[in-house]
Tab-separated table of C-alpha atoms in Angstrom:
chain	number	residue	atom	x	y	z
F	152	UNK	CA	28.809	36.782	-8.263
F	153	UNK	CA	29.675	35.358	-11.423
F	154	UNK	CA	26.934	32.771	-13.322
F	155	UNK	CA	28.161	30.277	-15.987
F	156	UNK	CA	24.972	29.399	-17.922
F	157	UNK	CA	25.908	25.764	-20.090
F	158	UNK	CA	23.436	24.801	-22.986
F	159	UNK	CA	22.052	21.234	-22.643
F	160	UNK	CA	24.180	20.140	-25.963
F	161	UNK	CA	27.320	21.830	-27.631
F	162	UNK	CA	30.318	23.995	-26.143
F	163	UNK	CA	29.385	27.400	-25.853
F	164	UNK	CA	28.345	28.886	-22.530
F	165	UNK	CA	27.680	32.344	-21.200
F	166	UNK	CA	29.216	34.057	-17.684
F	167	UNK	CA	27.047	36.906	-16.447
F	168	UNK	CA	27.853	38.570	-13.486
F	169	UNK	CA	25.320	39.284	-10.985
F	170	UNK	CA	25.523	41.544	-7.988
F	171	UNK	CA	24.928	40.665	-4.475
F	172	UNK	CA	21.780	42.242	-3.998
F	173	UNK	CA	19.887	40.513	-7.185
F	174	UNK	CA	21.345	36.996	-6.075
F	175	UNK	CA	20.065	38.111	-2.440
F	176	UNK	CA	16.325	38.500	-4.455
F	177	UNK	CA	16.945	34.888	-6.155
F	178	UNK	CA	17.605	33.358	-3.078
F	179	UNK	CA	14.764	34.375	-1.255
F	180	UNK	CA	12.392	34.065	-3.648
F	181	UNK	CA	13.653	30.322	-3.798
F	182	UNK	CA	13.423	29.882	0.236
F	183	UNK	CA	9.857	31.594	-0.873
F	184	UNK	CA	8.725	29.133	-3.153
F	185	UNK	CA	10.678	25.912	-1.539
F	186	UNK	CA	12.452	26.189	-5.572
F	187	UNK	CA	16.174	26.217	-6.499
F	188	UNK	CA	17.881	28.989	-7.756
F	189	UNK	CA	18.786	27.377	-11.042
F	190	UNK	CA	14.874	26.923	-11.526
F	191	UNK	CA	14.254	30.297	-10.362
F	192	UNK	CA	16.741	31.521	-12.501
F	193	UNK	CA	15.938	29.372	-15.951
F	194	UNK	CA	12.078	30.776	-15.367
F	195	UNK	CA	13.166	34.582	-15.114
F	196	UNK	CA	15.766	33.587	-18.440
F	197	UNK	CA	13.487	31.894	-20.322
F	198	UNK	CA	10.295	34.296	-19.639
F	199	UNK	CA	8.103	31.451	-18.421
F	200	UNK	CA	6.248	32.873	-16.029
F	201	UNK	CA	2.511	32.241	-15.179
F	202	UNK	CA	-0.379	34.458	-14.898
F	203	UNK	CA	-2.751	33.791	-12.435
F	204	UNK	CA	-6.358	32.863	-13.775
F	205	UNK	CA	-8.273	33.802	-11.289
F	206	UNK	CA	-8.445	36.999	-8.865
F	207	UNK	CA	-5.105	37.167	-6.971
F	208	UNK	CA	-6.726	38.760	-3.384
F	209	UNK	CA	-10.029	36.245	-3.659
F	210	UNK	CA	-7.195	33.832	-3.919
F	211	UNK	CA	-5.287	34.685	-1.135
F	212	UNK	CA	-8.560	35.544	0.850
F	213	UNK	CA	-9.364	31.416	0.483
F	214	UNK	CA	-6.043	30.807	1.400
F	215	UNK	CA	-6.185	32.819	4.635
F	216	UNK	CA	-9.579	31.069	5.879
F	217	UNK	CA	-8.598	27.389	5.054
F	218	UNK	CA	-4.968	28.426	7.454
F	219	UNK	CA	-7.840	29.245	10.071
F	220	UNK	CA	-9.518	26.199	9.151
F	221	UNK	CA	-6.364	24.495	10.031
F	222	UNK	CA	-5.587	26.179	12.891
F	223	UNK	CA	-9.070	25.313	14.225
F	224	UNK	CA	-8.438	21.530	13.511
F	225	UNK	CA	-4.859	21.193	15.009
F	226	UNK	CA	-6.557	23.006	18.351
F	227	UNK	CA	-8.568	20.224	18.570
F	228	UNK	CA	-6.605	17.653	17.347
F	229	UNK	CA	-3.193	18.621	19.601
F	230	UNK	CA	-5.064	17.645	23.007
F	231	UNK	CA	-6.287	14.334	21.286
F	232	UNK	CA	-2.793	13.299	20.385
F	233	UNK	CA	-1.224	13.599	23.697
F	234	UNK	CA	-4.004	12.067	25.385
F	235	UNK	CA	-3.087	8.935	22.794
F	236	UNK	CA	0.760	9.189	23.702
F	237	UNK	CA	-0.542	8.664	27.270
F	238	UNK	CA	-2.712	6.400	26.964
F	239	UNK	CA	-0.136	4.057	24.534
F	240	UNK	CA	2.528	4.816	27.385
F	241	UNK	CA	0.006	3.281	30.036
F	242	UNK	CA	-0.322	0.630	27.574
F	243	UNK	CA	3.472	-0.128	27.739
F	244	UNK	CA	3.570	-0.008	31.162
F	245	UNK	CA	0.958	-2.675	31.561
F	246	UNK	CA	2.357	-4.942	29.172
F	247	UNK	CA	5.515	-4.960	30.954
F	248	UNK	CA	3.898	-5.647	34.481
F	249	UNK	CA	1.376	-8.341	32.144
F	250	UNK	CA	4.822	-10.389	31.204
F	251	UNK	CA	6.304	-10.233	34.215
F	252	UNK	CA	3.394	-11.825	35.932
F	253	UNK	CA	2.968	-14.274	32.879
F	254	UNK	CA	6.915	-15.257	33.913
F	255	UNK	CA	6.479	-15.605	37.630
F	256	UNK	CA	3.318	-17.719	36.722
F	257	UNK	CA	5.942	-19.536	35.107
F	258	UNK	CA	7.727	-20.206	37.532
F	259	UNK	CA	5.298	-21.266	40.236
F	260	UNK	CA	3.691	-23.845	37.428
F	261	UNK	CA	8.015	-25.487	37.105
F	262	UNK	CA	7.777	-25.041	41.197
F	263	UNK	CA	4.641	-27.236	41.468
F	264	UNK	CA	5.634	-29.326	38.478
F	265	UNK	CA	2.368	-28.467	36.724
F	266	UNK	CA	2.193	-28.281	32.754
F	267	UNK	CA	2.921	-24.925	31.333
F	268	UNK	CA	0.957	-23.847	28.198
F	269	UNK	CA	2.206	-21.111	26.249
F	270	UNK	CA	-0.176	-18.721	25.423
F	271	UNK	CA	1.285	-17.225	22.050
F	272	UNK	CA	-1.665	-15.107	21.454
F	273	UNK	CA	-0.963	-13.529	24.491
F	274	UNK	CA	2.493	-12.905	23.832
F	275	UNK	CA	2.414	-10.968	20.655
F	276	UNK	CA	0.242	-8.343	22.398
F	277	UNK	CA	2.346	-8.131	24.800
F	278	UNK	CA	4.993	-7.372	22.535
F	279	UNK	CA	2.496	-5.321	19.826
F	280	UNK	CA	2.542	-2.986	23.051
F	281	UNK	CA	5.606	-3.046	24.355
F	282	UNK	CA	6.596	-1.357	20.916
């Protein structure tokens, strides 16, 4: 693969040609590091890499135990949320039943010629829920 490398100001430019495997390397460590390969590629040019401070192992060691930490917490958590989807379908449900009644109470007040009083309150939780 060929690799045009333009300066930031001025004409000249450089073409380097890069084999398969090596561009293979850039690309995953990119997919690696959620980076693009021009980044990846301007930190192996420009030699800015960075040392770790700390103990690489102890480091991934914490990493590995907060993952299980997570793990733990989305086992509890995953029942919780469908129990919510349920309930906020059940929710729906009743809403929908609520204005239909609310409608055929409607109707009957019109059919007895009684005054009707809308109850706005009541209708924007209806439609909070029907949502």
């Amino acid at each position: 693969m060929r690799l045009k490398i333009k300066p930031e100001r001025g004409l000249g430019k450089i073409e380097v040609e890069i084999n398969e495997d090596l561009w293979k390397k850039i690309r995953d460590l990119g997919e690696k590091y959620k980076a693009s390969e021009d980044y990846i590629l301007r930190i192996i040019l420009t030699g800015e890499f960075k040392t770790p401070k700390g103990d690489i192992e102890k480091l991934e060691n914490e990493v590995k135990e907060l993952e299980k930490k997570v793990y733990e917490l989305e086992k509890k958590w995953a029942p919780l949320r469908y129990k919510a989807y349920g309930v906020s379908e059940d929710n729906k449900i009743l809403a929908i039943e609520l204005s239909g009644l609310l409608a055929e109470n409607t109707q009957l007040k019109r059919f007895l010629r009684k005054k009707i009083k809308p109850n706005f309150e009541l209708r924007k939780l209806i439609e909070y829920y029907i949502r």
